[in-house]
Amino acid sequence: MKLQRVRDANRPGIALTLDGAEIAAQQGDTLLTALLAGGAGSLRRSEFGDGDRAGFCLMGACQDCWVSVAGVGRVRACATQASQGMKVTRG
Amino acid sequence: MRIAVIGAGPAGVRAVETLVAAGHRPVWIDEAREGGGRIYQRPPQSLRRDARMLYGFEARKAEGVHATFERLAPVVDWRPETLVWHIRPQARRLSTQHQGRTQATVDYDAAILCTGAMDRVVPVPGWTLPGVTTMGAAQIALKTQGCSIGARVAFVGTGPLLYLVAYQYAKAGVTVAAVVDTTPFATKFAAAPGLLRGGATFVKGIYYIGWLRAHGVRVVEGATPVAINGTTDVQGLRWRGSDGREDLVACDAVGMGWGLKPEAQLADLAGVPFRFEPLQHSWIPECDTSGRTPVEGHYLAGDGAAIGGADVAELAGARAALALLQDAGQSVDAVRVAALDRALAGQQRFRIALERAFPYPAALAASVADETLLCRCEGLTAGELRAAAREDHDVGPAPEMNRAKAFTRVGMGRCQGRVCGPAAAEVLAASLGRDVASIGRLRGQSPVKPMPMLVPEATP
Amino acid sequence: MSETCDALVLGGGGAGCSAALHLAKRGLRVILLERGLVGGQASGVNYGGVRQQGRHAAELPIARRSREMWGRMREIAGTDAEFTVTTHLKLARNAEEEAELVAYLDIARDYGLSLRMVGSNSIHLEYPWLSNSVVAGSLSPEDGSANPRLLAPALAHAARAAGAVICEGTRIVELSYAGGMFLLRAEDGREFQAPLLLNVAGFWGGAVAEAFGEKAPVAPMSPNMMVTEPLPYFITPNIGVVGGNVYLRQIPRGNVIIGGGHGESDPSKPWSRALPEVSLQTQAHAVALVPELAGAHVIRSWSGIDGVTPDHLPVIGPSRTTPGLFHAFGFSGAGFQLGPAIGAIMTELMVDHATDVPLDAFRIDRFQTAAGDTP
Ligand SMILES: Cc1cc2nc3c(=O)[nH]c(=O)nc-3n(C[C@H](O)[C@H](O)[C@H](O)COP(=O)(O)OP(=O)(O)OC[C@H]3O[C@@H](n4cnc5c(N)ncnc54)[C@H](O)[C@@H]3O)c2cc1C
Ligand SMILES: Cc1cc2nc3c(=O)[nH]c(=O)nc-3n(C[C@H](O)[C@H](O)[C@H](O)COP(=O)(O)OP(=O)(O)OC[C@H]3O[C@@H](n4cnc5c(N)ncnc54)[C@H](O)[C@@H]3O)c2cc1C
């Protein structure tokens, strides 16, 4: 899934990593936006072998966008602000 | 008197406003960082833009709710980023967790639950692919993040949000590949007289559809979604037209939604009985028109009580607060109560027409193909649920929803059936040859959302 | 209109459904009466521990017999109800607790249950995910766990196939005995008659006994339960601790089921629920035992209602007041494992008037004082 920045797309940049790979994002992004606009494609993998997931409801209800942030723990990507230097792992 | 208000959407804002005006200082809790709720959800500070841009026709109302929120938050016990994960109606105690870490309990004498709603969906093959979101998600991405869910987006579902979100996307310059409405034109046309009661809301709806057509967006009515194509991401949306012919558009994202359903887990835990509301085709918590539930001291308002939209939520929030004050023996302005009741009754007639215009496609949900994933948390297919309803099921057939959950794990995952619940009920009811209202519903359980186990405090 | 049969089974938990199956297999016309759905109460919502280790010596003969049946569950009930021999590992967190584990080895051995002590060195080699708070463990290789949601329905399904009538949605509100026949009336007016009645009504068994002039002090007991999201599978044994403040097991799908402490309940509804403070306390105990669980998400909590007696042993055996009446209730939080055998044993008592399993410790009149009254 590739989120497209269609408005206000020139905010100051921030950098984070997903599973070690660099992700370029912008201030004001949620973690979900940062990752999916930054080319991550997906956020987690279903435990039961039916593929990758990238969130679904964006309002904290579907529970399908959990990721891990170093030093913070597991968070819903849709409801967490991205910040400079965050180290994120899928799932 | 200790009053707790849960939710800071339009309903919660107007409830708290009314309580504060009557001299109270409630505890006010929301998972979000700020007030606004869903429709008036705000972008983060660094991304603030013109309200007109964000909320279109509703800009004035949005600004009103936000301004009221900002005025109230400092004068009440406002607790942002705090999840209410359990409620004990006898002990009148809430369990809360702040930022996924700090636990706190809140004791109350009366509570108003303004917990809002989420999208109602019908599983379609491919619906768990990255790139498929709810209609609400598509709107939130645009509204609060300035993002579209893809470069070429198709929308499928029914209801006012379908056309609104498509319109908002097209206005933002996103290519809208198609708007595929499962409701035939004739159904909407038949409801038109009632819809006229909606006044401006109805006119706006007509405007969005007209605008989309005028701008060359493909709008299909009376269609049946067949599949979302793709293996690792979305490639296209396939549907069958009312003439039976299959059609396909290429797209890289799909927004789907068939109206909304109440986020009523806390009402459930509070012991509020539920009833099946045939028009909304949904289980809703019982309350009277002023928000009183049969559980003393507990009130409901807004979409968390029954889907009514933002205007109703504002009215209902104020009305529930007045009911609470009345029950507490405080005198309230009878003229205001009567005005609110009148306004709510008027809105109710419009909602009835709206539900008739955009019915939940129960037959479509009931016929989800066996191989299609139904419960995305537990990785369960529609066929597995159907098997549990059959006489030859190895532990006997499941005669109702919670037994089906017990046997198959449908709705047993992280989301507690919020997403799959409505469709799963249709699948089970159809398999049993029974009415969906007769097979029960998945119950909310504590914690209402997943909660991390914390490292115990180091013992000295 | 009343329905007449050879034996009425009152209660559709694991014990009742197994009894219906065994009675039907012996050729009796059986009607099982259940207020809700079979397995809707304790038998369907418990932790799922199929454990012999740690039981009171008096229970071990029943537990041994039940364990043998669990191993044949597919043959008995058409499904194994996800019964898995995971082993049961009971942990000591100090020397005193370790001594308790050692003392139990002899009791177990007397009943043919072989346990193995795992000392402080090997326990952390064999189970590297246990915290340092653990000093030793006692391993029961034959024990395991099963899916409680499946057992009673499966047994009832098999009982139906064997000819038993399973009446769900049938709440019995009046019980009487006259002329060698029991007469039970349901809330909706239906009546059921038979010369034999088996009281397997769980917590509510106390009230049933009382209807026939027999007092047995049973109180409601509601273990507090919760479950995590699916995690990579690493906790293979079913884990308990001396003192029992926490117990946990992981299923191969990944979810970890955690119990400890007690929730709240109202048996008159019936209604039960986990208590938030207890859940948080138990989470802390669980993380203290298995540190890797820190941060894992709890996705659901619940409780149930079992009947607990003053000595934590069930009531099992014939009535002392009414011929043809038999009791098996008040399993005090440990009757899931026993359920299958209870059905077999009660059938022997009711049909053959004898069973090999010693039941003296479970007599219903054991609670009576010299004055003839329950304390
Ligand atoms: C994604 C989405 C988009 C929508 N867009 C539109 C639109 O464009 N136009 C329109 O007319 N209607 C829209 N709606 C309908 C909308 O729900 C209502 O119009 C309106 O927002 C309802 O107001 P409310 O106060 O009842 O609930 P909401 O606005 O949903 O507010 C509920 C609040 O309660 C909080 N909450 C819920 N549970 C808990 C808990 N356990 N602990 C703590 N906090 C909790 C939530 O975080 C939320 O802030 C949309 C709905 C959704 C879900
Ligand atoms: C949360 C929890 C965790 C537990 N964990 C374990 C464990 O890990 N291992 C273990 O071995 N044990 C465990 N137990 C204990 C075990 O579940 C019970 O001891 C066992 O299930 C009792 O079975 P039963 O058939 O006696 O009772 P129940 O399952 O309670 O069945 C009795 C039935 O009788 C019905 N009934 C009662 N009155 C009437 C009436 N008047 N008319 C009609 N029907 C009536 C009830 O509806 C009920 O379904 C646990 C119990 C609980 C609650």
PDB file of N, CA and C in Angstrom, chain C residues 161-218:
ATOM      1  N   ALA C 161     -26.229 -38.936  19.649  1.00  0.00           N
ATOM      2  CA  ALA C 161     -26.075 -40.020  18.676  1.00  0.00           C
ATOM      3  C   ALA C 161     -26.341 -41.368  19.336  1.00  0.00           C
ATOM      4  N   ALA C 162     -26.050 -41.463  20.644  1.00  0.00           N
ATOM      5  CA  ALA C 162     -26.268 -42.729  21.368  1.00  0.00           C
ATOM      6  C   ALA C 162     -27.709 -42.840  21.861  1.00  0.00           C
ATOM      7  N   GLY C 163     -28.526 -41.845  21.574  1.00  0.00           N
ATOM      8  CA  GLY C 163     -29.946 -41.953  21.909  1.00  0.00           C
ATOM      9  C   GLY C 163     -30.436 -41.053  23.022  1.00  0.00           C
ATOM     10  N   ALA C 164     -29.522 -40.348  23.662  1.00  0.00           N
ATOM     11  CA  ALA C 164     -29.958 -39.453  24.742  1.00  0.00           C
ATOM     12  C   ALA C 164     -30.695 -38.249  24.152  1.00  0.00           C
ATOM     13  N   VAL C 165     -31.612 -37.713  24.947  1.00  0.00           N
ATOM     14  CA  VAL C 165     -32.298 -36.493  24.534  1.00  0.00           C
ATOM     15  C   VAL C 165     -31.648 -35.343  25.286  1.00  0.00           C
ATOM     16  N   ILE C 166     -31.153 -34.353  24.566  1.00  0.00           N
ATOM     17  CA  ILE C 166     -30.484 -33.207  25.198  1.00  0.00           C
ATOM     18  C   ILE C 166     -31.429 -32.012  25.083  1.00  0.00           C
ATOM     19  N   CYS C 167     -31.969 -31.598  26.214  1.00  0.00           N
ATOM     20  CA  CYS C 167     -32.903 -30.461  26.204  1.00  0.00           C
ATOM     21  C   CYS C 167     -32.190 -29.207  26.654  1.00  0.00           C
ATOM     22  N   GLU C 168     -31.799 -28.390  25.684  1.00  0.00           N
ATOM     23  CA  GLU C 168     -31.183 -27.118  26.032  1.00  0.00           C
ATOM     24  C   GLU C 168     -32.291 -26.081  26.232  1.00  0.00           C
ATOM     25  N   GLY C 169     -31.929 -24.960  26.823  1.00  0.00           N
ATOM     26  CA  GLY C 169     -32.939 -23.926  27.068  1.00  0.00           C
ATOM     27  C   GLY C 169     -34.035 -24.405  28.000  1.00  0.00           C
ATOM     28  N   THR C 170     -33.671 -25.276  28.923  1.00  0.00           N
ATOM     29  CA  THR C 170     -34.667 -25.880  29.811  1.00  0.00           C
ATOM     30  C   THR C 170     -34.244 -25.657  31.248  1.00  0.00           C
ATOM     31  N   ARG C 171     -34.795 -24.644  31.855  1.00  0.00           N
ATOM     32  CA  ARG C 171     -34.413 -24.335  33.233  1.00  0.00           C
ATOM     33  C   ARG C 171     -35.385 -25.010  34.177  1.00  0.00           C
ATOM     34  N   ILE C 172     -34.859 -25.852  35.029  1.00  0.00           N
ATOM     35  CA  ILE C 172     -35.708 -26.568  35.982  1.00  0.00           C
ATOM     36  C   ILE C 172     -35.947 -25.671  37.201  1.00  0.00           C
ATOM     37  N   VAL C 173     -37.214 -25.496  37.529  1.00  0.00           N
ATOM     38  CA  VAL C 173     -37.543 -24.608  38.645  1.00  0.00           C
ATOM     39  C   VAL C 173     -38.225 -25.328  39.804  1.00  0.00           C
ATOM     40  N   GLU C 174     -38.656 -26.558  39.556  1.00  0.00           N
ATOM     41  CA  GLU C 174     -39.318 -27.304  40.634  1.00  0.00           C
ATOM     42  C   GLU C 174     -38.907 -28.754  40.566  1.00  0.00           C
ATOM     43  N   LEU C 175     -38.513 -29.292  41.734  1.00  0.00           N
ATOM     44  CA  LEU C 175     -38.093 -30.689  41.769  1.00  0.00           C
ATOM     45  C   LEU C 175     -38.857 -31.386  42.884  1.00  0.00           C
ATOM     46  N   SER C 176     -39.370 -32.577  42.596  1.00  0.00           N
ATOM     47  CA  SER C 176     -40.023 -33.323  43.667  1.00  0.00           C
ATOM     48  C   SER C 176     -39.835 -34.817  43.449  1.00  0.00           C
ATOM     49  N   TYR C 177     -40.133 -35.561  44.498  1.00  0.00           N
ATOM     50  CA  TYR C 177     -39.983 -37.026  44.449  1.00  0.00           C
ATOM     51  C   TYR C 177     -41.189 -37.649  45.116  1.00  0.00           C
ATOM     52  N   ALA C 178     -41.859 -38.527  44.418  1.00  0.00           N
ATOM     53  CA  ALA C 178     -43.012 -39.226  45.012  1.00  0.00           C
ATOM     54  C   ALA C 178     -43.220 -40.551  44.298  1.00  0.00           C
ATOM     55  N   GLY C 179     -43.534 -41.535  45.066  1.00  0.00           N
ATOM     56  CA  GLY C 179     -43.856 -42.845  44.491  1.00  0.00           C
ATOM     57  C   GLY C 179     -42.754 -43.406  43.614  1.00  0.00           C
ATOM     58  N   GLY C 180     -41.501 -43.182  44.056  1.00  0.00           N
ATOM     59  CA  GLY C 180     -40.390 -43.746  43.292  1.00  0.00           C
ATOM     60  C   GLY C 180     -40.063 -42.990  42.021  1.00  0.00           C
ATOM     61  N   MET C 181     -40.709 -41.873  41.812  1.00  0.00           N
ATOM     62  CA  MET C 181     -40.438 -41.102  40.590  1.00  0.00           C
ATOM     63  C   MET C 181     -40.038 -39.663  40.943  1.00  0.00           C
ATOM     64  N   PHE C 182     -39.051 -39.176  40.201  1.00  0.00           N
ATOM     65  CA  PHE C 182     -38.711 -37.757  40.288  1.00  0.00           C
ATOM     66  C   PHE C 182     -39.544 -36.996  39.265  1.00  0.00           C
ATOM     67  N   LEU C 183     -40.011 -35.836  39.697  1.00  0.00           N
ATOM     68  CA  LEU C 183     -40.772 -34.997  38.779  1.00  0.00           C
ATOM     69  C   LEU C 183     -40.093 -33.625  38.734  1.00  0.00           C
ATOM     70  N   LEU C 184     -39.628 -33.250  37.554  1.00  0.00           N
ATOM     71  CA  LEU C 184     -38.946 -31.964  37.394  1.00  0.00           C
ATOM     72  C   LEU C 184     -39.764 -31.083  36.455  1.00  0.00           C
ATOM     73  N   ARG C 185     -39.980 -29.847  36.892  1.00  0.00           N
ATOM     74  CA  ARG C 185     -40.763 -28.947  36.055  1.00  0.00           C
ATOM     75  C   ARG C 185     -39.883 -27.793  35.580  1.00  0.00           C
ATOM     76  N   ALA C 186     -39.976 -27.531  34.296  1.00  0.00           N
ATOM     77  CA  ALA C 186     -39.181 -26.450  33.717  1.00  0.00           C
ATOM     78  C   ALA C 186     -39.936 -25.134  33.835  1.00  0.00           C
ATOM     79  N   GLU C 187     -39.180 -24.062  33.668  1.00  0.00           N
ATOM     80  CA  GLU C 187     -39.731 -22.714  33.755  1.00  0.00           C
ATOM     81  C   GLU C 187     -40.936 -22.527  32.824  1.00  0.00           C
ATOM     82  N   ASP C 188     -40.860 -23.163  31.642  1.00  0.00           N
ATOM     83  CA  ASP C 188     -41.939 -23.002  30.665  1.00  0.00           C
ATOM     84  C   ASP C 188     -43.064 -24.020  30.871  1.00  0.00           C
ATOM     85  N   GLY C 189     -43.017 -24.764  31.978  1.00  0.00           N
ATOM     86  CA  GLY C 189     -44.114 -25.661  32.297  1.00  0.00           C
ATOM     87  C   GLY C 189     -43.923 -27.110  31.882  1.00  0.00           C
ATOM     88  N   ARG C 190     -42.945 -27.384  31.038  1.00  0.00           N
ATOM     89  CA  ARG C 190     -42.721 -28.779  30.638  1.00  0.00           C
ATOM     90  C   ARG C 190     -42.323 -29.603  31.872  1.00  0.00           C
ATOM     91  N   GLU C 191     -42.721 -30.864  31.871  1.00  0.00           N
ATOM     92  CA  GLU C 191     -42.389 -31.729  33.007  1.00  0.00           C
ATOM     93  C   GLU C 191     -41.642 -32.968  32.536  1.00  0.00           C
ATOM     94  N   PHE C 192     -40.767 -33.439  33.402  1.00  0.00           N
ATOM     95  CA  PHE C 192     -39.935 -34.601  33.086  1.00  0.00           C
ATOM     96  C   PHE C 192     -39.954 -35.536  34.283  1.00  0.00           C
ATOM     97  N   GLN C 193     -40.084 -36.846  33.997  1.00  0.00           N
ATOM     98  CA  GLN C 193     -40.176 -37.833  35.075  1.00  0.00           C
ATOM     99  C   GLN C 193     -39.223 -38.992  34.854  1.00  0.00           C
ATOM    100  N   ALA C 194     -38.679 -39.497  35.935  1.00  0.00           N
ATOM    101  CA  ALA C 194     -37.843 -40.700  35.852  1.00  0.00           C
ATOM    102  C   ALA C 194     -37.595 -41.222  37.257  1.00  0.00           C
ATOM    103  N   PRO C 195     -37.261 -42.506  37.357  1.00  0.00           N
ATOM    104  CA  PRO C 195     -36.938 -43.066  38.676  1.00  0.00           C
ATOM    105  C   PRO C 195     -35.510 -42.729  39.115  1.00  0.00           C
ATOM    106  N   LEU C 196     -34.688 -42.237  38.201  1.00  0.00           N
ATOM    107  CA  LEU C 196     -33.315 -41.879  38.538  1.00  0.00           C
ATOM    108  C   LEU C 196     -33.070 -40.410  38.199  1.00  0.00           C
ATOM    109  N   LEU C 197     -32.364 -39.736  39.107  1.00  0.00           N
ATOM    110  CA  LEU C 197     -32.001 -38.337  38.832  1.00  0.00           C
ATOM    111  C   LEU C 197     -30.545 -38.112  39.193  1.00  0.00           C
ATOM    112  N   LEU C 198     -29.807 -37.567  38.244  1.00  0.00           N
ATOM    113  CA  LEU C 198     -28.411 -37.226  38.501  1.00  0.00           C
ATOM    114  C   LEU C 198     -28.275 -35.704  38.602  1.00  0.00           C
ATOM    115  N   ASN C 199     -27.812 -35.276  39.754  1.00  0.00           N
ATOM    116  CA  ASN C 199     -27.607 -33.843  39.996  1.00  0.00           C
ATOM    117  C   ASN C 199     -26.174 -33.466  39.632  1.00  0.00           C
ATOM    118  N   VAL C 200     -26.016 -32.928  38.443  1.00  0.00           N
ATOM    119  CA  VAL C 200     -24.697 -32.467  37.986  1.00  0.00           C
ATOM    120  C   VAL C 200     -24.841 -30.998  37.594  1.00  0.00           C
ATOM    121  N   ALA C 201     -25.418 -30.244  38.514  1.00  0.00           N
ATOM    122  CA  ALA C 201     -25.789 -28.858  38.207  1.00  0.00           C
ATOM    123  C   ALA C 201     -24.712 -27.858  38.605  1.00  0.00           C
ATOM    124  N   GLY C 202     -23.468 -28.313  38.749  1.00  0.00           N
ATOM    125  CA  GLY C 202     -22.364 -27.388  39.008  1.00  0.00           C
ATOM    126  C   GLY C 202     -22.565 -26.637  40.308  1.00  0.00           C
ATOM    127  N   PHE C 203     -22.311 -25.343  40.298  1.00  0.00           N
ATOM    128  CA  PHE C 203     -22.542 -24.534  41.500  1.00  0.00           C
ATOM    129  C   PHE C 203     -23.966 -24.728  41.992  1.00  0.00           C
ATOM    130  N   TRP C 204     -24.908 -24.804  41.069  1.00  0.00           N
ATOM    131  CA  TRP C 204     -26.327 -24.863  41.423  1.00  0.00           C
ATOM    132  C   TRP C 204     -26.731 -26.239  41.965  1.00  0.00           C
ATOM    133  N   GLY C 205     -25.785 -27.162  41.978  1.00  0.00           N
ATOM    134  CA  GLY C 205     -26.038 -28.499  42.527  1.00  0.00           C
ATOM    135  C   GLY C 205     -26.429 -28.444  43.997  1.00  0.00           C
ATOM    136  N   GLY C 206     -25.900 -27.447  44.697  1.00  0.00           N
ATOM    137  CA  GLY C 206     -26.231 -27.300  46.112  1.00  0.00           C
ATOM    138  C   GLY C 206     -27.718 -27.066  46.293  1.00  0.00           C
ATOM    139  N   ALA C 207     -28.294 -26.234  45.447  1.00  0.00           N
ATOM    140  CA  ALA C 207     -29.727 -25.935  45.537  1.00  0.00           C
ATOM    141  C   ALA C 207     -30.557 -27.154  45.169  1.00  0.00           C
ATOM    142  N   VAL C 208     -30.072 -27.916  44.208  1.00  0.00           N
ATOM    143  CA  VAL C 208     -30.797 -29.125  43.799  1.00  0.00           C
ATOM    144  C   VAL C 208     -30.828 -30.106  44.963  1.00  0.00           C
ATOM    145  N   ALA C 209     -29.673 -30.303  45.624  1.00  0.00           N
ATOM    146  CA  ALA C 209     -29.618 -31.217  46.764  1.00  0.00           C
ATOM    147  C   ALA C 209     -30.566 -30.749  47.862  1.00  0.00           C
ATOM    148  N   GLU C 210     -30.575 -29.455  48.053  1.00  0.00           N
ATOM    149  CA  GLU C 210     -31.404 -28.900  49.106  1.00  0.00           C
ATOM    150  C   GLU C 210     -32.895 -29.156  48.865  1.00  0.00           C
ATOM    151  N   ALA C 211     -33.273 -29.198  47.589  1.00  0.00           N
ATOM    152  CA  ALA C 211     -34.669 -29.479  47.257  1.00  0.00           C
ATOM    153  C   ALA C 211     -35.083 -30.860  47.765  1.00  0.00           C
ATOM    154  N   PHE C 212     -34.073 -31.714  48.020  1.00  0.00           N
ATOM    155  CA  PHE C 212     -34.373 -33.044  48.553  1.00  0.00           C
ATOM    156  C   PHE C 212     -33.901 -33.167  50.000  1.00  0.00           C
ATOM    157  N   GLY C 213     -33.816 -32.031  50.681  1.00  0.00           N
ATOM    158  CA  GLY C 213     -33.526 -32.040  52.104  1.00  0.00           C
ATOM    159  C   GLY C 213     -32.083 -32.327  52.461  1.00  0.00           C
ATOM    160  N   GLU C 214     -31.194 -32.111  51.499  1.00  0.00           N
ATOM    161  CA  GLU C 214     -29.783 -32.378  51.800  1.00  0.00           C
ATOM    162  C   GLU C 214     -28.993 -31.093  51.675  1.00  0.00           C
ATOM    163  N   LYS C 215     -28.281 -30.772  52.747  1.00  0.00           N
ATOM    164  CA  LYS C 215     -27.519 -29.529  52.692  1.00  0.00           C
ATOM    165  C   LYS C 215     -26.064 -29.813  52.379  1.00  0.00           C
ATOM    166  N   ALA C 216     -25.546 -29.072  51.417  1.00  0.00           N
ATOM    167  CA  ALA C 216     -24.113 -29.138  51.143  1.00  0.00           C
ATOM    168  C   ALA C 216     -23.674 -27.706  50.925  1.00  0.00           C
ATOM    169  N   PRO C 217     -22.737 -27.226  51.734  1.00  0.00           N
ATOM    170  CA  PRO C 217     -22.331 -25.822  51.591  1.00  0.00           C
ATOM    171  C   PRO C 217     -21.483 -25.599  50.339  1.00  0.00           C
ATOM    172  N   VAL C 218     -22.085 -25.036  49.316  1.00  0.00           N
ATOM    173  CA  VAL C 218     -21.307 -24.676  48.119  1.00  0.00           C
ATOM    174  C   VAL C 218     -21.395 -23.175  47.909  1.00  0.00           C
TER     175      VAL C 218
END
